[in-house]
mmCIF file of C-alpha atoms and ligand atoms in Angstrom:
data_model
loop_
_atom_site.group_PDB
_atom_site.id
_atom_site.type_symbol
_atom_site.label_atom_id
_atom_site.label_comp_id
_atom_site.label_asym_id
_atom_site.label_seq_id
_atom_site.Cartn_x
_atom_site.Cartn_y
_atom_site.Cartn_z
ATOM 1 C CA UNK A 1 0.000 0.000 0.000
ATOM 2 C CA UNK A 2 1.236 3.569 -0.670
ATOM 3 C CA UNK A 3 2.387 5.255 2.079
ATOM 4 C CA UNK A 4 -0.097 8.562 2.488
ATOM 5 C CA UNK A 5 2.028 11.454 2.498
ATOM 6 C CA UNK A 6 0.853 14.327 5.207
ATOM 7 C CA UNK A 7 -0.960 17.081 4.601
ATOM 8 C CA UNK A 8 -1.106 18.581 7.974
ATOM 9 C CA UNK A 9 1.957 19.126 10.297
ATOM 10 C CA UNK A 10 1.605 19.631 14.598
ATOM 11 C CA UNK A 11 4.064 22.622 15.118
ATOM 12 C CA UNK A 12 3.249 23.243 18.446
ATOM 13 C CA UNK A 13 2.163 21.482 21.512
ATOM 14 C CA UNK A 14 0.708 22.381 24.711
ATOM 15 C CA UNK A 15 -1.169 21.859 28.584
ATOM 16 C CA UNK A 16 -2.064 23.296 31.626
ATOM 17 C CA UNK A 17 -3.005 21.469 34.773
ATOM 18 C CA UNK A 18 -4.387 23.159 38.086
ATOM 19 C CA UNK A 19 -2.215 23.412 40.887
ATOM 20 C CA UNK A 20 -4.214 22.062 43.299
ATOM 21 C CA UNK A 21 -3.284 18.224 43.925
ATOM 22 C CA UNK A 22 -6.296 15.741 45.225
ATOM 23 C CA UNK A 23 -5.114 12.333 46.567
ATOM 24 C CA UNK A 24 -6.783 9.246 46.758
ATOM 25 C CA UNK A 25 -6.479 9.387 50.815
ATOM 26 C CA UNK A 26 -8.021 12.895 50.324
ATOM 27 C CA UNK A 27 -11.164 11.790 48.952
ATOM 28 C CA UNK A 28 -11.197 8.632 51.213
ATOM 29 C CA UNK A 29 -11.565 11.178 53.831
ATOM 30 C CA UNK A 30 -15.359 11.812 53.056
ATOM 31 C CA UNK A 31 -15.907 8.572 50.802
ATOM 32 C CA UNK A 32 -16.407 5.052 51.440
ATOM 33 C CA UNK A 33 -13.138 4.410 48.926
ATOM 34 C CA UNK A 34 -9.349 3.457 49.435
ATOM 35 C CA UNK A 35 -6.463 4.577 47.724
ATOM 36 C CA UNK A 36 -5.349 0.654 47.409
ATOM 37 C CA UNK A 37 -8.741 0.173 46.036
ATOM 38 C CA UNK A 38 -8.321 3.457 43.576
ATOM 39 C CA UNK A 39 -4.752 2.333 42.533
ATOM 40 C CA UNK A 40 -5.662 -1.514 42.049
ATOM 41 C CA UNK A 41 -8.833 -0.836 40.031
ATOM 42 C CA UNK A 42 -7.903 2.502 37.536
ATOM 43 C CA UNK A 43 -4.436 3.422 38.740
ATOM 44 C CA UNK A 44 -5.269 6.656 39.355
ATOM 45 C CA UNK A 45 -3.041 8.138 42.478
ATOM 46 C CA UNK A 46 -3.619 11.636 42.463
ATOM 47 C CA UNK A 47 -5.855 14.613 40.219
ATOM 48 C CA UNK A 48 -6.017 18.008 39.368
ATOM 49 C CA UNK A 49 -8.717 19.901 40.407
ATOM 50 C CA UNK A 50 -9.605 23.562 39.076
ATOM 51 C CA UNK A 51 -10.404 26.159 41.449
ATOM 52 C CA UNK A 52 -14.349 27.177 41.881
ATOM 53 C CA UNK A 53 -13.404 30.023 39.440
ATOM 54 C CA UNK A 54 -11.721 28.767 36.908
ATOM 55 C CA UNK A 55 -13.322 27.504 33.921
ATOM 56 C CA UNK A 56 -12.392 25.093 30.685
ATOM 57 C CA UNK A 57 -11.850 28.236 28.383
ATOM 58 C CA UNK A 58 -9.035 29.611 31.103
ATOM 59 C CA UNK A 59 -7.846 26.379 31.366
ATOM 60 C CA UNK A 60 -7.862 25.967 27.515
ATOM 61 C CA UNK A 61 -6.614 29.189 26.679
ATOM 62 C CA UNK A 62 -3.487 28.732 29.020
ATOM 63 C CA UNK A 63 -2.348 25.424 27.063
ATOM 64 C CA UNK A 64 -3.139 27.299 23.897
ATOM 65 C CA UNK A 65 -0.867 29.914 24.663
ATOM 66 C CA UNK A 66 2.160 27.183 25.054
ATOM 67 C CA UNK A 67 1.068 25.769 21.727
ATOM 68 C CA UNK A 68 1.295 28.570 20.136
ATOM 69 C CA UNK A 69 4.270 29.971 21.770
ATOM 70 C CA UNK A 70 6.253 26.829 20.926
ATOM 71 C CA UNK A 71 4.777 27.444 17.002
ATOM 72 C CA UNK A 72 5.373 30.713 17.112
ATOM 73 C CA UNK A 73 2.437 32.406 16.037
ATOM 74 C CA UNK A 74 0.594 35.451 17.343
ATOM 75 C CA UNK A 75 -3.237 35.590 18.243
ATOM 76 C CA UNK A 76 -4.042 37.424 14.865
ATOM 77 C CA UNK A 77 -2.804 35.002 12.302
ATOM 78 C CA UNK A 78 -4.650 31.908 13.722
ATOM 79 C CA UNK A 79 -7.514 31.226 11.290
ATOM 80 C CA UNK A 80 -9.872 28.840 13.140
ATOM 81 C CA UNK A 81 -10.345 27.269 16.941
ATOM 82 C CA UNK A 82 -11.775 24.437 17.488
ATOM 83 C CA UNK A 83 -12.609 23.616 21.019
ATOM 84 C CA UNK A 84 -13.349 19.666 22.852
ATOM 85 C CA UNK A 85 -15.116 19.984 25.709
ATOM 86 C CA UNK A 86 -17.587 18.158 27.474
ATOM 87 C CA UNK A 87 -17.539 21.190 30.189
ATOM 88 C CA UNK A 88 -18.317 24.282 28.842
ATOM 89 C CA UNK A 89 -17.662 27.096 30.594
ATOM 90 C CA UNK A 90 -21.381 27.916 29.885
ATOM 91 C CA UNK A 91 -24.021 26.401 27.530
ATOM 92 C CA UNK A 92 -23.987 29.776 25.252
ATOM 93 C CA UNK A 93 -21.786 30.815 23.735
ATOM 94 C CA UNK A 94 -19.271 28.464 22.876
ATOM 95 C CA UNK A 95 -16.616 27.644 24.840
ATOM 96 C CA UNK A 96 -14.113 28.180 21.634
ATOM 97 C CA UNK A 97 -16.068 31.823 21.423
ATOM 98 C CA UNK A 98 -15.012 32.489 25.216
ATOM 99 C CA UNK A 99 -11.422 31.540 24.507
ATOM 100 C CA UNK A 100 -11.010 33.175 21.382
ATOM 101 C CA UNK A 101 -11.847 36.087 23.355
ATOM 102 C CA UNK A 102 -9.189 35.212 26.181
ATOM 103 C CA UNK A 103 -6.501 34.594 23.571
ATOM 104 C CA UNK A 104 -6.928 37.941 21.215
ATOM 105 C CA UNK A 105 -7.130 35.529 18.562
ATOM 106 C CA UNK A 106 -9.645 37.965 16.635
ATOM 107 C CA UNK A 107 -9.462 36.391 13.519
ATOM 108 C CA UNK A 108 -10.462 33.118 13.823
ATOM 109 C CA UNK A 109 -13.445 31.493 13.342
ATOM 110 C CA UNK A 110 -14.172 29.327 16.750
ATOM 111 C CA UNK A 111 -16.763 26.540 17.520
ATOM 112 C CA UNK A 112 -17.092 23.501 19.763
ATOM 113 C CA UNK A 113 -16.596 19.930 18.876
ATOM 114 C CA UNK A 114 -19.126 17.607 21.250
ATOM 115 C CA UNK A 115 -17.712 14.188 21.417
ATOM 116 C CA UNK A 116 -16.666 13.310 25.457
ATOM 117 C CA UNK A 117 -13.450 11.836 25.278
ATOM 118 C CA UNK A 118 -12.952 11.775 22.036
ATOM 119 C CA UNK A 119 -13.535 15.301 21.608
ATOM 120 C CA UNK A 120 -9.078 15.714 20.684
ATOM 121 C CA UNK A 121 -9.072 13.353 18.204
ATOM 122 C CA UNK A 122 -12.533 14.028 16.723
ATOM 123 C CA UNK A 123 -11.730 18.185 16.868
ATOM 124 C CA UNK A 124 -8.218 17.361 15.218
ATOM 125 C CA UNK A 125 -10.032 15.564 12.220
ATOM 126 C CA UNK A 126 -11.866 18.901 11.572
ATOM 127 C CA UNK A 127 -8.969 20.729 12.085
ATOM 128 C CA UNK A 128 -7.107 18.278 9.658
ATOM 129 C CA UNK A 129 -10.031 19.078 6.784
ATOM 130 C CA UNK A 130 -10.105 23.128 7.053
ATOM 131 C CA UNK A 131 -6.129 23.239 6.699
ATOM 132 C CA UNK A 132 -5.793 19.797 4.049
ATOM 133 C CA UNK A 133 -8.480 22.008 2.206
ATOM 134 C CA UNK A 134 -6.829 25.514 2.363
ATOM 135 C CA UNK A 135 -9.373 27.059 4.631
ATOM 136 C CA UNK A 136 -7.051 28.141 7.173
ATOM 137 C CA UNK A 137 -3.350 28.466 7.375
ATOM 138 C CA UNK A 138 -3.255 28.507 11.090
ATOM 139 C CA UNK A 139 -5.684 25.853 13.051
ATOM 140 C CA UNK A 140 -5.315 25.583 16.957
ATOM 141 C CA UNK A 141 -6.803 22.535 18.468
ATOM 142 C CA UNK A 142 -7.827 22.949 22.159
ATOM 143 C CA UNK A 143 -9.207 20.134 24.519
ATOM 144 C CA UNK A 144 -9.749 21.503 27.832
ATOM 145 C CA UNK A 145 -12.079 20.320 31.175
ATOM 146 C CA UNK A 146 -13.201 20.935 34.335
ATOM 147 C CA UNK A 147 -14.722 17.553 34.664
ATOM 148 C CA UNK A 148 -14.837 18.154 38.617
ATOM 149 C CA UNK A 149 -17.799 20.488 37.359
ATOM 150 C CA UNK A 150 -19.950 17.355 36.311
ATOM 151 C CA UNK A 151 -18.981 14.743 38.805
ATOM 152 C CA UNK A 152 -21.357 13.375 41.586
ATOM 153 C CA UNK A 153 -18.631 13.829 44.535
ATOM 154 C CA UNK A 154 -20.896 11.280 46.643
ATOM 155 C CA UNK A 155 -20.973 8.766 44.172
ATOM 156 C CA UNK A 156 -17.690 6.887 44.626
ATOM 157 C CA UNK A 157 -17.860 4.808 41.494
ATOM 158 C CA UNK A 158 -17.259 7.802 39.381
ATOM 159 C CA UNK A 159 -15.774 10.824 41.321
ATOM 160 C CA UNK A 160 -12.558 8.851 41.770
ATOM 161 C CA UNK A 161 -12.091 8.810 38.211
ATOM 162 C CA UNK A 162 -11.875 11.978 36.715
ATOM 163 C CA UNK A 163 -9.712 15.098 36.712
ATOM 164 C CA UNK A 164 -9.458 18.618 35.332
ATOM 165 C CA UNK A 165 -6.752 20.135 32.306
ATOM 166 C CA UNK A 166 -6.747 20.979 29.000
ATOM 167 C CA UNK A 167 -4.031 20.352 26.358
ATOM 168 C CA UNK A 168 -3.610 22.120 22.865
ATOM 169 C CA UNK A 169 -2.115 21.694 19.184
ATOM 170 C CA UNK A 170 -1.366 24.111 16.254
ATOM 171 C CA UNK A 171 -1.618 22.788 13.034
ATOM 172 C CA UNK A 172 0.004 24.231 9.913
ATOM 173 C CA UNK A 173 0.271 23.094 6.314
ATOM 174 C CA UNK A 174 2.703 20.231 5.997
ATOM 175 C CA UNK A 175 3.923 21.732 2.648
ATOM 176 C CA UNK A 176 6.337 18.469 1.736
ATOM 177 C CA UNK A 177 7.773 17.971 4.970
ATOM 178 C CA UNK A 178 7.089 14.051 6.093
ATOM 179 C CA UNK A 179 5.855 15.061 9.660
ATOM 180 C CA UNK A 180 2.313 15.274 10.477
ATOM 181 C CA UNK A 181 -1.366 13.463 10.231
ATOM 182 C CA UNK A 182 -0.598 9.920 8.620
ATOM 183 C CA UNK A 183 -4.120 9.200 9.419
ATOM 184 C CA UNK A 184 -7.231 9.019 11.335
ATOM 185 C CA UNK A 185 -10.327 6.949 12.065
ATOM 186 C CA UNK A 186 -13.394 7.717 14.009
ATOM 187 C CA UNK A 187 -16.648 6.055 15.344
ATOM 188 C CA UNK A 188 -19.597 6.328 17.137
ATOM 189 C CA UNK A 189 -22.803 4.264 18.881
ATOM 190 C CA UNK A 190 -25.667 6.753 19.716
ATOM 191 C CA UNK A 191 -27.333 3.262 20.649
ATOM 192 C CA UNK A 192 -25.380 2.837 23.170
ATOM 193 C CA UNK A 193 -25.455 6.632 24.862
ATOM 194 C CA UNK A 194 -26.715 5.702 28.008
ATOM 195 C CA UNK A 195 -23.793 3.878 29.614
ATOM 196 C CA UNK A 196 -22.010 7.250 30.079
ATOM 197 C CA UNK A 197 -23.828 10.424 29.571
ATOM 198 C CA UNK A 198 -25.431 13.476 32.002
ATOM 199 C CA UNK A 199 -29.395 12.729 31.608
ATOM 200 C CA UNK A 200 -30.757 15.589 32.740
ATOM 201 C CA UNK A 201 -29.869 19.466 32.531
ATOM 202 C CA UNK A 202 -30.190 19.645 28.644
ATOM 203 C CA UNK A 203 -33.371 20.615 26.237
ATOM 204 C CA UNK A 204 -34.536 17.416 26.956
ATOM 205 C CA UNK A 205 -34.715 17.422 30.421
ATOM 206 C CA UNK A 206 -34.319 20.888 31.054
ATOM 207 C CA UNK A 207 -32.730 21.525 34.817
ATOM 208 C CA UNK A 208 -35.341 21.774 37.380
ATOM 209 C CA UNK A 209 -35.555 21.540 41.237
ATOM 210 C CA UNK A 210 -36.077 17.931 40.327
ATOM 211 C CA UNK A 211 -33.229 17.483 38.566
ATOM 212 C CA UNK A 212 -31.164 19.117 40.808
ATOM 213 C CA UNK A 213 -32.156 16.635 43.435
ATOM 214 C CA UNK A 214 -32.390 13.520 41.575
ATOM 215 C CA UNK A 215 -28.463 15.077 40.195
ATOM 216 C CA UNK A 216 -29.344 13.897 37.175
ATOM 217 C CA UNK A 217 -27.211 16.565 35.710
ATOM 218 C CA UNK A 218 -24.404 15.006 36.653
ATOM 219 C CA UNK A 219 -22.294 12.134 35.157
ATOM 220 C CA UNK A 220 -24.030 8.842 35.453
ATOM 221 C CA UNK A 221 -22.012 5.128 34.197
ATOM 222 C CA UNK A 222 -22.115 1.756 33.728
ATOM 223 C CA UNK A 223 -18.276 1.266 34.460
ATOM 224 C CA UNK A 224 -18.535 -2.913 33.296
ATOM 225 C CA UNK A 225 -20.117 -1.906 30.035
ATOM 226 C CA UNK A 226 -17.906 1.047 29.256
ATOM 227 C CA UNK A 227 -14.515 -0.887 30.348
ATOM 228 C CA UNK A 228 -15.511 -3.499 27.530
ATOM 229 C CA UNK A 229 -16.406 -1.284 24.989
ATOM 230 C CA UNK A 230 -13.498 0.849 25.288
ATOM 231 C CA UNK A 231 -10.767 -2.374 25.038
ATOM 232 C CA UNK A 232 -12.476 -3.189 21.758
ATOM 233 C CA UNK A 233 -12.853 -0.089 19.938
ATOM 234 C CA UNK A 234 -9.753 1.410 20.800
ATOM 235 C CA UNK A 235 -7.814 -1.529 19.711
ATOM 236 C CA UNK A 236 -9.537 -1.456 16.124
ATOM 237 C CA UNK A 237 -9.425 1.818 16.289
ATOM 238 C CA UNK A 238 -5.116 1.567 16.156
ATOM 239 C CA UNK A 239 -5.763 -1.011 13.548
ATOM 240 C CA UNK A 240 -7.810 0.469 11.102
ATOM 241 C CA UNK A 241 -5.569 3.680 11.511
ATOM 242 C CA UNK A 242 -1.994 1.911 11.470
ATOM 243 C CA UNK A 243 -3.696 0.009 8.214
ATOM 244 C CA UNK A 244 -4.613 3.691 6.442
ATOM 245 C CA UNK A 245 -1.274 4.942 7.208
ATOM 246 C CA UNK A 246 0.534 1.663 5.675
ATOM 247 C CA UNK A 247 1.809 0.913 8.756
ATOM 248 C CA UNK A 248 2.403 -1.676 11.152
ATOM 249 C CA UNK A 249 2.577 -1.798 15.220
ATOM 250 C CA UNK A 250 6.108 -2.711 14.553
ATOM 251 C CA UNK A 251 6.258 1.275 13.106
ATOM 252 C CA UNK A 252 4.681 2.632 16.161
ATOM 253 C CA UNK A 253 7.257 4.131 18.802
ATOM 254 C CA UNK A 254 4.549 5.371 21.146
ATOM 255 C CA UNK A 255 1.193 4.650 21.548
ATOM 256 C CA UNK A 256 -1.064 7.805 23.776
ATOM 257 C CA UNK A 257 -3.912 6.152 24.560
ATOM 258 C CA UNK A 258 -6.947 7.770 26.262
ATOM 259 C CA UNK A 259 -6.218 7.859 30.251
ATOM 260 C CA UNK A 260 -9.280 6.481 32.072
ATOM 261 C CA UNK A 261 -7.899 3.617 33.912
ATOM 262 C CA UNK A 262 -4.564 1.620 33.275
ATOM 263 C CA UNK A 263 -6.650 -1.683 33.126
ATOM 264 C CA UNK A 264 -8.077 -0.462 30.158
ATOM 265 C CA UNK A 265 -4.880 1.074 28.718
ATOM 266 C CA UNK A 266 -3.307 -2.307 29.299
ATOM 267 C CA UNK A 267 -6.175 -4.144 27.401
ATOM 268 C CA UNK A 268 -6.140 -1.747 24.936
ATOM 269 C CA UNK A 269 -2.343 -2.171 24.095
ATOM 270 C CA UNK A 270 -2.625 -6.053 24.477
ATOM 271 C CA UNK A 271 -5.112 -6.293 22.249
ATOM 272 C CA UNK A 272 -3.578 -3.987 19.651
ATOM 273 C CA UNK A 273 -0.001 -6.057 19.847
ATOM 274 C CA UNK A 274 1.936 -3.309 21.725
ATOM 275 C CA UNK A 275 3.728 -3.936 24.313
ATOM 276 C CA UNK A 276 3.653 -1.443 26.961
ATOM 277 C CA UNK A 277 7.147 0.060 27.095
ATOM 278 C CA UNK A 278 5.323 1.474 23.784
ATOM 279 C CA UNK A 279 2.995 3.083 26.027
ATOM 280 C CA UNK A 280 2.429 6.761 27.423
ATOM 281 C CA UNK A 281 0.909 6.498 30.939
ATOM 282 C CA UNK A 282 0.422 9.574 33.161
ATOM 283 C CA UNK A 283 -3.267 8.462 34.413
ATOM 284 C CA UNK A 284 -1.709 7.994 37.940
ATOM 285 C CA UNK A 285 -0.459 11.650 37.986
ATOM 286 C CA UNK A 286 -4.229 13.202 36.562
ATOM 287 C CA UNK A 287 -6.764 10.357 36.213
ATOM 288 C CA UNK A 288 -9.258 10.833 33.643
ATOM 289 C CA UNK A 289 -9.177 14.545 31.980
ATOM 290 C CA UNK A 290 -11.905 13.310 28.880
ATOM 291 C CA UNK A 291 -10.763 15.161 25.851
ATOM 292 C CA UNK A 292 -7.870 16.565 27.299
ATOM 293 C CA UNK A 293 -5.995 13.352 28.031
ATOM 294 C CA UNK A 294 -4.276 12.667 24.293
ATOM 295 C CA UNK A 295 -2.799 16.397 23.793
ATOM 296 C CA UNK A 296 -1.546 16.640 27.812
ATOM 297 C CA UNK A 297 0.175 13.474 27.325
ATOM 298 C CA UNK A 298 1.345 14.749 23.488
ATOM 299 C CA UNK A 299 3.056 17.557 25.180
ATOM 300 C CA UNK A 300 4.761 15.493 28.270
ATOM 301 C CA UNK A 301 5.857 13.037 25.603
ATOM 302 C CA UNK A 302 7.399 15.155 23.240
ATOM 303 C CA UNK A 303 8.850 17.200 26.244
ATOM 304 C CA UNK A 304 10.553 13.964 27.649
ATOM 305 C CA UNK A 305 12.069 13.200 24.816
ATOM 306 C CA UNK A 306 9.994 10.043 24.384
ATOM 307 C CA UNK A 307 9.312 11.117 20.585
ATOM 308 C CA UNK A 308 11.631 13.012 18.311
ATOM 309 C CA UNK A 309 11.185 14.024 14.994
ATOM 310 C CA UNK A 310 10.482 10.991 12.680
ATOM 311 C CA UNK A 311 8.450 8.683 15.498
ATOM 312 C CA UNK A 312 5.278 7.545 14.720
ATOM 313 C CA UNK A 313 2.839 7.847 17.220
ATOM 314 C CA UNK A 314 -0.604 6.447 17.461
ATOM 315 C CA UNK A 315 -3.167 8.304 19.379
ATOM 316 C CA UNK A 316 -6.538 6.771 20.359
ATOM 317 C CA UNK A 317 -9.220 7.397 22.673
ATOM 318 C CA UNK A 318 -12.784 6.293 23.249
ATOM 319 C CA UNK A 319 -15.932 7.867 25.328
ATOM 320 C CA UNK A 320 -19.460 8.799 25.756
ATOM 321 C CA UNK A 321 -21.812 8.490 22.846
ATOM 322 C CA UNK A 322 -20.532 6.374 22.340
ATOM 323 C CA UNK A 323 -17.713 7.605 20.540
ATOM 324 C CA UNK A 324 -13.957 6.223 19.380
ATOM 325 C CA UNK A 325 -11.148 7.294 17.164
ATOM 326 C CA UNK A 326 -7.375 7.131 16.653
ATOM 327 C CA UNK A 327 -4.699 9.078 14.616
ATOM 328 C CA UNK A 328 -1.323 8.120 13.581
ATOM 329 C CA UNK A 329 1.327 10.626 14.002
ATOM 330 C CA UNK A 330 4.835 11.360 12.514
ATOM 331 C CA UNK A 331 6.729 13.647 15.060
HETATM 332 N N1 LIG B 401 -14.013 2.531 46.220
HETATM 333 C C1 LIG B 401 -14.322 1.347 46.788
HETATM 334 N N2 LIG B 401 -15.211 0.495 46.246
HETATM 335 C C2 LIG B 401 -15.802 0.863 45.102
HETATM 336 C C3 LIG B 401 -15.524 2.087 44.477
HETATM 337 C C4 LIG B 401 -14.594 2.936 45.090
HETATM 338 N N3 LIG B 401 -14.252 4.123 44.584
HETATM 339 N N4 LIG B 401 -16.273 2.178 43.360
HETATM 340 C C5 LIG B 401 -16.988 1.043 43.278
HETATM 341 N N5 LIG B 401 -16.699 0.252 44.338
HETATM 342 C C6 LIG B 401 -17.254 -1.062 44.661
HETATM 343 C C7 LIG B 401 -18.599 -1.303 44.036
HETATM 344 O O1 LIG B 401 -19.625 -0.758 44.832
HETATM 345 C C8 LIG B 401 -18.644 -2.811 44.017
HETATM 346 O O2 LIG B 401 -19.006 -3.266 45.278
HETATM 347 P P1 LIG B 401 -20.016 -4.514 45.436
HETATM 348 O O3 LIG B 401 -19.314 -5.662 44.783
HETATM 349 O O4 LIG B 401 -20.165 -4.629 46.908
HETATM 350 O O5 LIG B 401 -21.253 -4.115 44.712
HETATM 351 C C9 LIG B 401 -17.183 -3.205 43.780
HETATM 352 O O6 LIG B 401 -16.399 -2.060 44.105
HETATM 353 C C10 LIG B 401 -16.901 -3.630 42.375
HETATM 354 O O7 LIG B 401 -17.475 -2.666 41.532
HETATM 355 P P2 LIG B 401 -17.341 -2.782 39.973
HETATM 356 O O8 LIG B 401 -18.028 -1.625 39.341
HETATM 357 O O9 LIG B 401 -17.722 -4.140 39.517
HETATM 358 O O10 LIG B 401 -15.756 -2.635 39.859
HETATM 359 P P3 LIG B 401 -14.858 -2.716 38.584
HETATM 360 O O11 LIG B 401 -13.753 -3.650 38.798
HETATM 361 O O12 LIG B 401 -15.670 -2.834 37.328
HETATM 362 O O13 LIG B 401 -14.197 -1.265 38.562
HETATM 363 C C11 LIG B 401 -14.437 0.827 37.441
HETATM 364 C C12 LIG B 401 -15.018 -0.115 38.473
HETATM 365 C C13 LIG B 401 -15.350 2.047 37.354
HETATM 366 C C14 LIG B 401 -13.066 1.268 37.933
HETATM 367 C C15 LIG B 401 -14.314 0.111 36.083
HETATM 368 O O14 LIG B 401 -15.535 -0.525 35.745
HETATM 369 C C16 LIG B 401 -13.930 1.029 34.996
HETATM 370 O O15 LIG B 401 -12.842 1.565 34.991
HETATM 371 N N6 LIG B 401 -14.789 1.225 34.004
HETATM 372 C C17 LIG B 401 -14.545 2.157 32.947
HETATM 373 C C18 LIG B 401 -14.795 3.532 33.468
HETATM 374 C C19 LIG B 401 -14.196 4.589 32.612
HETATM 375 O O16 LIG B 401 -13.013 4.664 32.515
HETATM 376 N N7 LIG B 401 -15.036 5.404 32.021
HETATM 377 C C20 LIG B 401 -14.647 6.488 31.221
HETATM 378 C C21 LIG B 401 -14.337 5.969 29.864
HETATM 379 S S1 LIG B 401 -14.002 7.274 28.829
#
């Protein structure tokens, strides 16, 4: 098969995580949990957690400003934003809107891109498009949230999962230089929405005193169901993009998977035939950030040295729709 030569190129990388540090023996203080029992199950040790004030498009904005500090590019000449969150700041306007406005980037165009934890890799195809099609010279890729915002902190099966951060990308024209997006490949399963999702809150359900009691507005999960899912389409996920960018797991110097749990980061891996010194893992330092997992760990990886120029690197991650989708790299 002919290698696919790429169109789009990452020229800068960025995150921000809160300073404030939560421990699993924190929340055991007012939970019925353990940190043995946190670490066995997800290997989570510790999250970030975003001050009452602070919002995704602050959060967002402040890896965005790395990004494109590292790119070098000013506000003005970025051409379009588009935004992953699953935590809006607020539900109008966009959160891309309220960043734009926090970055000066007054020439951009700016929207959101709805797809949980696949929100990165599902904004970065879109971003891929406007720039592979000449509608923007500049693209900046942001996945940022506050996911402590949306989190039942009573319910134990899912508030020891999740963290806040956000994470950014520039994209550029590749113009003949071998770096960039090999390839991508996405999915969803509105049938199978209710094993993660918020029910209440929304247009459907719009928030009430009932809702507000029943927290309906808040996350709600079938961990089993979503643990199983997420093995399996992740690990096609790799395949079907390793396969569209002619290349095999041999190829692949670093796999960033989605960080939700290291069970299902190992299962993942197994099951795509990496082994996991091939792996990125930082869910222990931030547990589960949704969209903002692949371009935090992007920008430790590339700051550790882990991938130089020429790597390939295979990003997938999987979430609430439900949604999947990975993208092979070349650094
Ligand atoms: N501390 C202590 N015990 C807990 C607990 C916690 N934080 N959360 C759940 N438990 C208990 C349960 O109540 C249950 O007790 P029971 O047997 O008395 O009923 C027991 O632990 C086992 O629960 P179960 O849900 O079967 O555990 P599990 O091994 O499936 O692990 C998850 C639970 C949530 C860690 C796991 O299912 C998972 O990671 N799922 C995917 C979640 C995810 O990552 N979602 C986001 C994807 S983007």
């Amino acid at each position: 098969m002919k290698k696919p030569s790429p169109l789009v190129e990452i020229t800068g990388t960025g995150r921000f995580l809160p300073d404030d540090i939560v421990t699993n023996d924190d929340l055991a203080e007012h939970l019925d949990t353990s940190d043995e029992w946190i670490q066995t199950r997800t290997g989570i040790r510790e999250r970030r957690i975003a001050p009452p004030d602070m919002g995704a498009a602050y959060m967002g904005a402040a890896a965005a400003r790395k990004a494109m500090e590292q790119a070098g590019v000013e506000p003005g000449e970025v051409d379009v934003i588009i935004l992953a969150t699953a935590t809006p700041d607020r539900w109008l306007p966009s959160t891309a809107c309220d960043t734009q406005a926090l970055l000066g980037c007054s020439n951009a165009v700016a929207f959101d891109v709805i797809a949980a934890c696949t929100g990165f890799i599902y904004a970065m195809s879109v971003a891929e498009c406007y720039v592979a099609a000449g509608r923007a010279e500049v693209a900046l890729v942001i996945a940022t949230e506050k996911m402590s915002s949306i989190v039942d902190w009573e319910d134990r099966s899912t508030s020891v999962l999740f963290g806040d951060g956000a994470g950014a990308v520039v994209l550029r024209p590749a113009n003949g230089s071998a770096r960039g997006i090999l390839s991508s490949h996405l999915g969803s399963n509105g049938d199978l929405a209710d094993l993660l999702y918020r029910p209440g809150g929304g247009s459907a359900v719009p928030l009430s005193q009932q809702v507000l009691d029943e927290k309906s507005h808040l996350i709600r999960m079938e961990g089993r169901e979503v643990f199983k899912h997420a093995v399996r389409c992740m690990a096609d996920s790799c395949h079907v993009a390793l396969q569209n960018a002619g290349l095999t797991v041999d190829d692949v110097q670093l796999l960033i998977p989605h960080q939700a749990n290291i069970r299902i980061i190992a299962a993942t891996a197994k099951y795509a035939g990496l082994p996991m010194e091939k792996v990125f893992v930082n869910v222990n330092r931030y547990g589960n950030m949704s969209s903002a997992t692949v371009p935090v760990a992007l920008d430790e990886a590339d700051e550790e040295g882990l991938i130089t120029p020429g790597s390939n690197v295979l990003t997938v991650a999987f979430g609430s729709g439900l949604t999947w989708g990975a993208m092979a790299l070349r650094w």
